[in-house]
Structures are given as structure tokens and as C-alpha cells.
PDB file of N, CA and C in Angstrom:
ATOM      1  N   UNK H   1     107.153 -11.805 -63.897  1.00 86.00           N
ATOM      2  CA  UNK H   1     108.037 -10.456 -62.871  1.00 86.00           C
ATOM      3  C   UNK H   1     107.459  -9.797 -62.835  1.00 86.00           C
ATOM      4  N   UNK H   2     108.304  -9.433 -60.698  1.00 88.00           N
ATOM      5  CA  UNK H   2     107.632  -8.595 -60.376  1.00 88.00           C
ATOM      6  C   UNK H   2     108.357  -7.423 -59.779  1.00 88.00           C
ATOM      7  N   UNK H   3     108.100  -6.056 -59.242  1.00 84.00           N
ATOM      8  CA  UNK H   3     109.355  -5.258 -59.359  1.00 84.00           C
ATOM      9  C   UNK H   3     109.552  -5.483 -57.423  1.00 84.00           C
ATOM     10  N   UNK H   4     108.594  -5.866 -57.010  1.00 88.00           N
ATOM     11  CA  UNK H   4     108.724  -5.631 -55.209  1.00 88.00           C
ATOM     12  C   UNK H   4     108.556  -4.691 -54.614  1.00 88.00           C
ATOM     13  N   UNK H   5     107.556  -3.899 -55.457  1.00 88.00           N
ATOM     14  CA  UNK H   5     107.363  -2.236 -55.539  1.00 88.00           C
ATOM     15  C   UNK H   5     105.597  -2.385 -54.958  1.00 88.00           C
ATOM     16  N   UNK H   6     104.761  -2.449 -53.941  1.00 94.00           N
ATOM     17  CA  UNK H   6     103.634  -3.003 -53.864  1.00 94.00           C
ATOM     18  C   UNK H   6     102.560  -1.831 -54.339  1.00 94.00           C
ATOM     19  N   UNK H   7     101.818  -2.158 -54.689  1.00 94.00           N
ATOM     20  CA  UNK H   7     100.968  -1.350 -55.488  1.00 94.00           C
ATOM     21  C   UNK H   7      99.840  -0.946 -54.201  1.00 94.00           C
ATOM     22  N   UNK H   8      99.410  -1.807 -53.821  1.00 98.00           N
ATOM     23  CA  UNK H   8      98.092  -1.580 -52.648  1.00 98.00           C
ATOM     24  C   UNK H   8      98.209  -2.802 -51.749  1.00 98.00           C
ATOM     25  N   UNK H   9      97.551  -2.247 -50.928  1.00 98.00           N
ATOM     26  CA  UNK H   9      97.051  -3.064 -49.470  1.00 98.00           C
ATOM     27  C   UNK H   9      95.669  -3.726 -49.539  1.00 98.00           C
ATOM     28  N   UNK H  10      95.716  -5.060 -49.682  1.00 98.00           N
ATOM     29  CA  UNK H  10      94.016  -5.570 -49.785  1.00 98.00           C
ATOM     30  C   UNK H  10      93.809  -6.154 -48.797  1.00 98.00           C
ATOM     31  N   UNK H  11      92.666  -6.797 -48.568  1.00 98.00           N
ATOM     32  CA  UNK H  11      92.052  -7.533 -47.757  1.00 98.00           C
ATOM     33  C   UNK H  11      91.794  -8.627 -47.674  1.00 98.00           C
ATOM     34  N   UNK H  12      91.878  -9.674 -46.741  1.00 98.00           N
ATOM     35  CA  UNK H  12      90.901 -11.204 -47.195  1.00 98.00           C
ATOM     36  C   UNK H  12      90.263 -11.084 -47.102  1.00 98.00           C
ATOM     37  N   UNK H  13      88.756 -11.550 -47.327  1.00 98.00           N
ATOM     38  CA  UNK H  13      87.998 -11.785 -46.835  1.00 98.00           C
ATOM     39  C   UNK H  13      87.147 -12.700 -46.811  1.00 98.00           C
ATOM     40  N   UNK H  14      87.667 -14.092 -47.734  1.00 98.00           N
ATOM     41  CA  UNK H  14      87.150 -15.579 -47.279  1.00 98.00           C
ATOM     42  C   UNK H  14      88.451 -16.313 -47.551  1.00 98.00           C
ATOM     43  N   UNK H  15      88.397 -17.347 -46.792  1.00 97.00           N
ATOM     44  CA  UNK H  15      89.742 -17.892 -47.026  1.00 97.00           C
ATOM     45  C   UNK H  15      89.380 -19.703 -46.520  1.00 97.00           C
ATOM     46  N   UNK H  16      88.926 -20.429 -47.271  1.00 96.00           N
ATOM     47  CA  UNK H  16      88.763 -21.751 -47.171  1.00 96.00           C
ATOM     48  C   UNK H  16      89.811 -22.789 -47.759  1.00 96.00           C
ATOM     49  N   UNK H  17      90.032 -23.523 -46.021  1.00 94.00           N
ATOM     50  CA  UNK H  17      90.842 -24.146 -46.591  1.00 94.00           C
ATOM     51  C   UNK H  17      90.405 -25.840 -46.647  1.00 94.00           C
ATOM     52  N   UNK H  18      90.726 -26.452 -47.580  1.00 93.00           N
ATOM     53  CA  UNK H  18      90.636 -27.831 -47.790  1.00 93.00           C
ATOM     54  C   UNK H  18      91.794 -28.856 -47.944  1.00 93.00           C
ATOM     55  N   UNK H  19      91.911 -30.090 -47.791  1.00 93.00           N
ATOM     56  CA  UNK H  19      92.867 -31.079 -47.706  1.00 93.00           C
ATOM     57  C   UNK H  19      93.209 -30.787 -49.258  1.00 93.00           C
ATOM     58  N   UNK H  20      92.509 -30.292 -49.942  1.00 94.00           N
ATOM     59  CA  UNK H  20      93.198 -30.248 -51.969  1.00 94.00           C
ATOM     60  C   UNK H  20      94.124 -28.397 -51.733  1.00 94.00           C
ATOM     61  N   UNK H  21      94.350 -28.043 -50.160  1.00 95.00           N
ATOM     62  CA  UNK H  21      94.482 -26.384 -50.378  1.00 95.00           C
ATOM     63  C   UNK H  21      93.666 -25.649 -49.535  1.00 95.00           C
ATOM     64  N   UNK H  22      93.654 -24.517 -50.412  1.00 97.00           N
ATOM     65  CA  UNK H  22      92.797 -23.323 -50.271  1.00 97.00           C
ATOM     66  C   UNK H  22      92.477 -22.030 -50.918  1.00 97.00           C
ATOM     67  N   UNK H  23      91.450 -21.713 -50.931  1.00 98.00           N
ATOM     68  CA  UNK H  23      90.917 -20.575 -51.942  1.00 98.00           C
ATOM     69  C   UNK H  23      90.897 -19.416 -51.122  1.00 98.00           C
ATOM     70  N   UNK H  24      91.541 -18.289 -51.399  1.00 98.00           N
ATOM     71  CA  UNK H  24      91.316 -17.195 -50.991  1.00 98.00           C
ATOM     72  C   UNK H  24      90.510 -15.812 -51.547  1.00 98.00           C
ATOM     73  N   UNK H  25      89.439 -15.103 -51.171  1.00 99.00           N
ATOM     74  CA  UNK H  25      89.017 -13.972 -51.753  1.00 99.00           C
ATOM     75  C   UNK H  25      89.707 -12.594 -51.284  1.00 99.00           C
ATOM     76  N   UNK H  26      90.480 -11.869 -52.112  1.00 99.00           N
ATOM     77  CA  UNK H  26      90.818 -10.895 -51.883  1.00 99.00           C
ATOM     78  C   UNK H  26      90.315  -9.372 -51.923  1.00 99.00           C
ATOM     79  N   UNK H  27      89.923  -8.577 -51.075  1.00 99.00           N
ATOM     80  CA  UNK H  27      89.405  -7.368 -51.442  1.00 99.00           C
ATOM     81  C   UNK H  27      90.350  -6.070 -51.942  1.00 99.00           C
ATOM     82  N   UNK H  28      90.425  -5.850 -53.377  1.00 98.00           N
ATOM     83  CA  UNK H  28      91.183  -5.010 -53.422  1.00 98.00           C
ATOM     84  C   UNK H  28      90.384  -3.735 -54.779  1.00 98.00           C
ATOM     85  N   UNK H  29      91.652  -2.810 -54.585  1.00 97.00           N
ATOM     86  CA  UNK H  29      90.962  -1.395 -55.712  1.00 97.00           C
ATOM     87  C   UNK H  29      91.607  -1.479 -56.602  1.00 97.00           C
ATOM     88  N   UNK H  30      93.004  -0.569 -56.478  1.00 96.00           N
ATOM     89  CA  UNK H  30      94.152  -0.306 -57.577  1.00 96.00           C
ATOM     90  C   UNK H  30      94.132  -1.352 -58.476  1.00 96.00           C
ATOM     91  N   UNK H  31      94.502  -2.571 -57.883  1.00 96.00           N
ATOM     92  CA  UNK H  31      95.081  -3.782 -58.992  1.00 96.00           C
ATOM     93  C   UNK H  31      94.340  -4.455 -59.713  1.00 96.00           C
ATOM     94  N   UNK H  32      92.431  -3.975 -59.386  1.00 97.00           N
ATOM     95  CA  UNK H  32      91.224  -4.287 -60.356  1.00 97.00           C
ATOM     96  C   UNK H  32      91.297  -4.034 -61.448  1.00 97.00           C
ATOM     97  N   UNK H  33      91.891  -2.614 -61.898  1.00 94.00           N
ATOM     98  CA  UNK H  33      91.591  -1.825 -62.617  1.00 94.00           C
ATOM     99  C   UNK H  33      91.533  -2.525 -64.483  1.00 94.00           C
ATOM    100  N   UNK H  34      92.785  -3.671 -63.890  1.00 93.00           N
ATOM    101  CA  UNK H  34      93.187  -4.541 -65.531  1.00 93.00           C
ATOM    102  C   UNK H  34      93.341  -6.151 -65.057  1.00 93.00           C
ATOM    103  N   UNK H  35      92.723  -6.531 -64.083  1.00 95.00           N
ATOM    104  CA  UNK H  35      93.167  -7.921 -63.480  1.00 95.00           C
ATOM    105  C   UNK H  35      92.013  -8.713 -64.137  1.00 95.00           C
ATOM    106  N   UNK H  36      93.141  -9.570 -65.124  1.00 96.00           N
ATOM    107  CA  UNK H  36      91.903 -10.972 -65.455  1.00 96.00           C
ATOM    108  C   UNK H  36      92.278 -11.958 -64.709  1.00 96.00           C
ATOM    109  N   UNK H  37      91.354 -12.859 -64.898  1.00 98.00           N
ATOM    110  CA  UNK H  37      91.811 -14.404 -64.812  1.00 98.00           C
ATOM    111  C   UNK H  37      92.781 -14.863 -65.538  1.00 98.00           C
ATOM    112  N   UNK H  38      93.400 -15.953 -65.055  1.00 97.00           N
ATOM    113  CA  UNK H  38      94.965 -16.086 -64.999  1.00 97.00           C
ATOM    114  C   UNK H  38      96.101 -15.321 -65.195  1.00 97.00           C
ATOM    115  N   UNK H  39      95.876 -14.024 -64.697  1.00 97.00           N
ATOM    116  CA  UNK H  39      97.091 -13.128 -64.475  1.00 97.00           C
ATOM    117  C   UNK H  39      97.657 -13.939 -62.940  1.00 97.00           C
ATOM    118  N   UNK H  40      98.576 -13.370 -62.832  1.00 96.00           N
ATOM    119  CA  UNK H  40      99.613 -13.371 -61.846  1.00 96.00           C
ATOM    120  C   UNK H  40      99.449 -12.012 -60.912  1.00 96.00           C
ATOM    121  N   UNK H  41      99.240 -12.276 -59.712  1.00 98.00           N
ATOM    122  CA  UNK H  41      99.150 -10.875 -58.469  1.00 98.00           C
ATOM    123  C   UNK H  41     100.728 -11.795 -57.629  1.00 98.00           C
ATOM    124  N   UNK H  42     101.073 -10.630 -56.978  1.00 97.00           N
ATOM    125  CA  UNK H  42     102.171 -10.901 -55.759  1.00 97.00           C
ATOM    126  C   UNK H  42     101.437 -10.548 -54.810  1.00 97.00           C
ATOM    127  N   UNK H  43     101.120 -11.525 -53.334  1.00 98.00           N
ATOM    128  CA  UNK H  43     100.496 -11.783 -52.640  1.00 98.00           C
ATOM    129  C   UNK H  43     101.268 -11.613 -51.473  1.00 98.00           C
ATOM    130  N   UNK H  44     101.739 -10.300 -50.503  1.00 97.00           N
ATOM    131  CA  UNK H  44     102.655 -10.547 -49.382  1.00 97.00           C
ATOM    132  C   UNK H  44     103.987 -11.529 -50.067  1.00 97.00           C
ATOM    133  N   UNK H  45     104.451 -11.059 -51.618  1.00 96.00           N
ATOM    134  CA  UNK H  45     105.701 -11.346 -51.953  1.00 96.00           C
ATOM    135  C   UNK H  45     105.198 -13.029 -52.763  1.00 96.00           C
ATOM    136  N   UNK H  46     104.126 -13.649 -52.431  1.00 96.00           N
ATOM    137  CA  UNK H  46     103.587 -14.848 -53.026  1.00 96.00           C
ATOM    138  C   UNK H  46     102.979 -14.623 -54.427  1.00 96.00           C
ATOM    139  N   UNK H  47     103.786 -15.299 -55.554  1.00 96.00           N
ATOM    140  CA  UNK H  47     102.776 -15.138 -56.949  1.00 96.00           C
ATOM    141  C   UNK H  47     101.704 -16.396 -56.734  1.00 96.00           C
ATOM    142  N   UNK H  48     100.620 -15.637 -57.311  1.00 97.00           N
ATOM    143  CA  UNK H  48      99.153 -16.587 -57.146  1.00 97.00           C
ATOM    144  C   UNK H  48      98.889 -15.966 -58.349  1.00 97.00           C
ATOM    145  N   UNK H  49      98.194 -17.072 -59.461  1.00 97.00           N
ATOM    146  CA  UNK H  49      97.343 -16.980 -60.131  1.00 97.00           C
ATOM    147  C   UNK H  49      95.764 -16.453 -59.981  1.00 97.00           C
ATOM    148  N   UNK H  50      95.505 -15.525 -60.572  1.00 98.00           N
ATOM    149  CA  UNK H  50      93.716 -15.181 -60.228  1.00 98.00           C
ATOM    150  C   UNK H  50      92.890 -16.316 -60.733  1.00 98.00           C
ATOM    151  N   UNK H  51      91.730 -17.001 -60.300  1.00 98.00           N
ATOM    152  CA  UNK H  51      90.936 -18.079 -60.689  1.00 98.00           C
ATOM    153  C   UNK H  51      89.535 -17.404 -60.848  1.00 98.00           C
ATOM    154  N   UNK H  52      89.089 -16.237 -60.176  1.00 98.00           N
ATOM    155  CA  UNK H  52      88.030 -15.555 -60.650  1.00 98.00           C
ATOM    156  C   UNK H  52      87.917 -13.980 -59.987  1.00 98.00           C
ATOM    157  N   UNK H  53      87.018 -13.154 -60.724  1.00 98.00           N
ATOM    158  CA  UNK H  53      87.044 -11.918 -59.647  1.00 98.00           C
ATOM    159  C   UNK H  53      85.359 -11.101 -60.065  1.00 98.00           C
ATOM    160  N   UNK H  54      85.293 -10.017 -59.462  1.00 97.00           N
ATOM    161  CA  UNK H  54      84.315  -9.349 -59.536  1.00 97.00           C
ATOM    162  C   UNK H  54      84.758  -7.813 -59.395  1.00 97.00           C
ATOM    163  N   UNK H  55      83.681  -6.593 -59.385  1.00 96.00           N
ATOM    164  CA  UNK H  55      84.583  -5.418 -59.864  1.00 96.00           C
ATOM    165  C   UNK H  55      85.375  -5.247 -58.559  1.00 96.00           C
ATOM    166  N   UNK H  56      85.156  -5.411 -56.730  1.00 97.00           N
ATOM    167  CA  UNK H  56      86.250  -5.613 -56.024  1.00 97.00           C
ATOM    168  C   UNK H  56      86.592  -6.737 -55.332  1.00 97.00           C
ATOM    169  N   UNK H  57      87.040  -7.436 -55.830  1.00 98.00           N
ATOM    170  CA  UNK H  57      87.868  -8.521 -55.462  1.00 98.00           C
ATOM    171  C   UNK H  57      88.225  -9.800 -56.111  1.00 98.00           C
ATOM    172  N   UNK H  58      89.029 -10.613 -55.623  1.00 99.00           N
ATOM    173  CA  UNK H  58      89.499 -11.300 -56.633  1.00 99.00           C
ATOM    174  C   UNK H  58      90.008 -12.248 -55.741  1.00 99.00           C
ATOM    175  N   UNK H  59      90.204 -13.925 -56.521  1.00 99.00           N
ATOM    176  CA  UNK H  59      90.053 -15.480 -55.564  1.00 99.00           C
ATOM    177  C   UNK H  59      91.408 -15.951 -56.772  1.00 99.00           C
ATOM    178  N   UNK H  60      92.279 -15.938 -55.390  1.00 98.00           N
ATOM    179  CA  UNK H  60      93.056 -17.454 -55.489  1.00 98.00           C
ATOM    180  C   UNK H  60      93.005 -18.419 -55.116  1.00 98.00           C
ATOM    181  N   UNK H  61      93.717 -19.163 -55.796  1.00 97.00           N
ATOM    182  CA  UNK H  61      93.757 -21.201 -55.612  1.00 97.00           C
ATOM    183  C   UNK H  61      95.238 -21.388 -54.399  1.00 97.00           C
ATOM    184  N   UNK H  62      95.180 -21.742 -53.651  1.00 97.00           N
ATOM    185  CA  UNK H  62      96.763 -22.161 -52.757  1.00 97.00           C
ATOM    186  C   UNK H  62      96.716 -23.552 -52.955  1.00 97.00           C
ATOM    187  N   UNK H  63      97.839 -24.336 -53.237  1.00 96.00           N
ATOM    188  CA  UNK H  63      98.312 -25.962 -53.021  1.00 96.00           C
ATOM    189  C   UNK H  63      98.427 -25.994 -52.009  1.00 96.00           C
ATOM    190  N   UNK H  64      98.272 -27.064 -51.429  1.00 96.00           N
ATOM    191  CA  UNK H  64      98.846 -27.862 -49.661  1.00 96.00           C
ATOM    192  C   UNK H  64     100.227 -27.437 -49.342  1.00 96.00           C
ATOM    193  N   UNK H  65     101.347 -28.019 -50.971  1.00 96.00           N
ATOM    194  CA  UNK H  65     102.591 -27.387 -51.003  1.00 96.00           C
ATOM    195  C   UNK H  65     102.782 -25.976 -50.767  1.00 96.00           C
ATOM    196  N   UNK H  66     102.150 -24.911 -51.218  1.00 95.00           N
ATOM    197  CA  UNK H  66     102.654 -24.013 -51.175  1.00 95.00           C
ATOM    198  C   UNK H  66     101.715 -23.234 -49.501  1.00 95.00           C
ATOM    199  N   UNK H  67     100.753 -23.854 -48.879  1.00 94.00           N
ATOM    200  CA  UNK H  67     100.653 -23.310 -47.727  1.00 94.00           C
ATOM    201  C   UNK H  67     101.280 -24.123 -46.288  1.00 94.00           C
ATOM    202  N   UNK H  68     102.208 -24.873 -46.776  1.00 94.00           N
ATOM    203  CA  UNK H  68     103.181 -25.577 -46.283  1.00 94.00           C
ATOM    204  C   UNK H  68     104.673 -24.508 -46.451  1.00 94.00           C
ATOM    205  N   UNK H  69     105.091 -24.075 -47.399  1.00 96.00           N
ATOM    206  CA  UNK H  69     106.200 -23.335 -47.313  1.00 96.00           C
ATOM    207  C   UNK H  69     106.150 -22.212 -47.508  1.00 96.00           C
ATOM    208  N   UNK H  70     105.128 -21.493 -47.475  1.00 96.00           N
ATOM    209  CA  UNK H  70     105.194 -19.660 -47.373  1.00 96.00           C
ATOM    210  C   UNK H  70     104.137 -19.422 -46.054  1.00 96.00           C
ATOM    211  N   UNK H  71     103.931 -18.286 -45.481  1.00 94.00           N
ATOM    212  CA  UNK H  71     103.065 -17.900 -44.714  1.00 94.00           C
ATOM    213  C   UNK H  71     101.717 -17.852 -44.965  1.00 94.00           C
ATOM    214  N   UNK H  72     101.396 -18.407 -46.046  1.00 93.00           N
ATOM    215  CA  UNK H  72      99.809 -18.455 -46.623  1.00 93.00           C
ATOM    216  C   UNK H  72      99.108 -19.197 -45.877  1.00 93.00           C
ATOM    217  N   UNK H  73      99.462 -19.877 -44.912  1.00 91.00           N
ATOM    218  CA  UNK H  73      99.410 -21.309 -43.852  1.00 91.00           C
ATOM    219  C   UNK H  73      98.761 -20.622 -42.751  1.00 91.00           C
ATOM    220  N   UNK H  74      99.339 -19.052 -42.562  1.00 94.00           N
ATOM    221  CA  UNK H  74      98.958 -18.658 -41.167  1.00 94.00           C
ATOM    222  C   UNK H  74      97.753 -17.493 -41.842  1.00 94.00           C
ATOM    223  N   UNK H  75      97.716 -17.128 -42.900  1.00 94.00           N
ATOM    224  CA  UNK H  75      96.612 -16.136 -43.239  1.00 94.00           C
ATOM    225  C   UNK H  75      94.972 -16.456 -42.593  1.00 94.00           C
ATOM    226  N   UNK H  76      94.612 -15.084 -42.178  1.00 96.00           N
ATOM    227  CA  UNK H  76      93.329 -15.638 -41.756  1.00 96.00           C
ATOM    228  C   UNK H  76      92.215 -14.263 -42.169  1.00 96.00           C
ATOM    229  N   UNK H  77      91.162 -14.387 -42.373  1.00 98.00           N
ATOM    230  CA  UNK H  77      90.293 -13.715 -42.409  1.00 98.00           C
ATOM    231  C   UNK H  77      90.241 -12.081 -42.315  1.00 98.00           C
ATOM    232  N   UNK H  78      90.317 -10.799 -42.891  1.00 98.00           N
ATOM    233  CA  UNK H  78      90.097  -9.540 -42.167  1.00 98.00           C
ATOM    234  C   UNK H  78      91.944  -9.731 -42.419  1.00 98.00           C
ATOM    235  N   UNK H  79      92.872  -9.848 -42.476  1.00 98.00           N
ATOM    236  CA  UNK H  79      94.192  -9.751 -42.902  1.00 98.00           C
ATOM    237  C   UNK H  79      94.276  -9.054 -43.655  1.00 98.00           C
ATOM    238  N   UNK H  80      95.065  -7.950 -43.769  1.00 98.00           N
ATOM    239  CA  UNK H  80      95.806  -7.015 -44.945  1.00 98.00           C
ATOM    240  C   UNK H  80      97.028  -8.109 -45.422  1.00 98.00           C
ATOM    241  N   UNK H  81      96.925  -7.638 -46.493  1.00 98.00           N
ATOM    242  CA  UNK H  81      98.150  -8.153 -47.239  1.00 98.00           C
ATOM    243  C   UNK H  81      98.338  -7.100 -48.375  1.00 98.00           C
ATOM    244  N   UNK H  82      99.580  -7.403 -48.634  1.00 98.00           N
ATOM    245  CA  UNK H  82     100.199  -6.675 -49.739  1.00 98.00           C
ATOM    246  C   UNK H  82     100.360  -7.175 -51.240  1.00 98.00           C
ATOM    247  N   UNK H  83      99.789  -6.131 -52.465  1.00 98.00           N
ATOM    248  CA  UNK H  83      98.956  -6.621 -53.823  1.00 98.00           C
ATOM    249  C   UNK H  83     100.381  -6.124 -54.376  1.00 98.00           C
ATOM    250  N   UNK H  84     100.630  -6.577 -55.435  1.00 97.00           N
ATOM    251  CA  UNK H  84     101.341  -6.099 -56.874  1.00 97.00           C
ATOM    252  C   UNK H  84     100.786  -7.075 -57.926  1.00 97.00           C
ATOM    253  N   UNK H  85     100.266  -6.574 -58.815  1.00 94.00           N
ATOM    254  CA  UNK H  85     100.242  -6.923 -60.053  1.00 94.00           C
ATOM    255  C   UNK H  85     101.497  -7.701 -61.050  1.00 94.00           C
ATOM    256  N   UNK H  86     101.812  -8.475 -61.750  1.00 90.00           N
ATOM    257  CA  UNK H  86     103.108  -8.647 -62.504  1.00 90.00           C
ATOM    258  C   UNK H  86     103.401  -7.599 -63.686  1.00 90.00           C
ATOM    259  N   UNK H  87     104.914  -7.599 -63.688  1.00 83.00           N
ATOM    260  CA  UNK H  87     104.990  -6.457 -64.893  1.00 83.00           C
ATOM    261  C   UNK H  87     104.456  -6.689 -66.210  1.00 83.00           C
ATOM    262  N   UNK H  88     104.360  -5.772 -67.086  1.00 78.00           N
ATOM    263  CA  UNK H  88     104.356  -5.610 -68.588  1.00 78.00           C
ATOM    264  C   UNK H  88     105.351  -5.318 -69.225  1.00 78.00           C
ATOM    265  N   UNK H  89     105.646  -6.235 -70.128  1.00 73.00           N
ATOM    266  CA  UNK H  89     106.846  -5.780 -70.930  1.00 73.00           C
ATOM    267  C   UNK H  89     107.246  -4.541 -71.483  1.00 73.00           C
ATOM    268  N   UNK H  90     106.432  -3.942 -71.404  1.00 72.00           N
ATOM    269  CA  UNK H  90     107.104  -2.479 -71.713  1.00 72.00           C
ATOM    270  C   UNK H  90     106.817  -1.515 -70.550  1.00 72.00           C
ATOM    271  N   UNK H  91     107.383  -2.192 -69.493  1.00 67.00           N
ATOM    272  CA  UNK H  91     107.414  -1.183 -68.140  1.00 67.00           C
ATOM    273  C   UNK H  91     109.036  -1.312 -67.712  1.00 67.00           C
ATOM    274  N   UNK H  92     108.893   0.089 -66.886  1.00 66.00           N
ATOM    275  CA  UNK H  92     109.729   0.375 -66.538  1.00 66.00           C
ATOM    276  C   UNK H  92     110.295  -0.462 -65.043  1.00 66.00           C
ATOM    277  N   UNK H  93     111.333  -1.274 -64.825  1.00 69.00           N
ATOM    278  CA  UNK H  93     111.430  -1.342 -63.404  1.00 69.00           C
ATOM    279  C   UNK H  93     111.964   0.266 -61.952  1.00 69.00           C
ATOM    280  N   UNK H  94     111.166  -0.233 -61.321  1.00 62.00           N
ATOM    281  CA  UNK H  94     111.495   0.610 -60.433  1.00 62.00           C
ATOM    282  C   UNK H  94     110.399   1.856 -60.409  1.00 62.00           C
TER     283      UNK H  94
END
């Protein structure tokens, strides 16, 4: 679950589209502090799963269906995106 409160603005550094969907790499700082592979991240309000990460960025894979029914299909390298980590059970909302 997400609060809808943007934690930071990230930036798309890589976007590889294929018939099987797309893989995006997003440069970030704040959300990287405790982000793990398998975590959910809201990218412009779209819930995506982290498939890899480094110190400065993380990658997500996007299905063809998600590309067609969300704004993700129009994303491009260099585009800024709103980022938010999923809530933890013990966090306040807001």
C-alpha cells in the first residue's frame, strides 16, 4: 500500500522496450536507502517491483499490458518520475 505522498523525484536513465514489455532503470537517492530486490515502488503512481539495484539506481520490468493501460508506454530516458516506497506495517498514513 502507498500513501500517495511522493518521497522524491527520480529520473529514467535506461528504457529498453521489447515484445515482452520493457525494463526501466531509474536513478534515485532517498528511496535507495533500504530498497531491496522484490520491493514494490510507486513510479508516477504505478506499482512496480524492483528486479535489480545498485547504489544509485534500481530497475523494474513492465509487462506489455501495463505499458498499454498506463502512462508507462510514453516514458523516455531523461524523464523525471515521482517515486514512493511501499508503506511498512508500523508506519503512520500521511
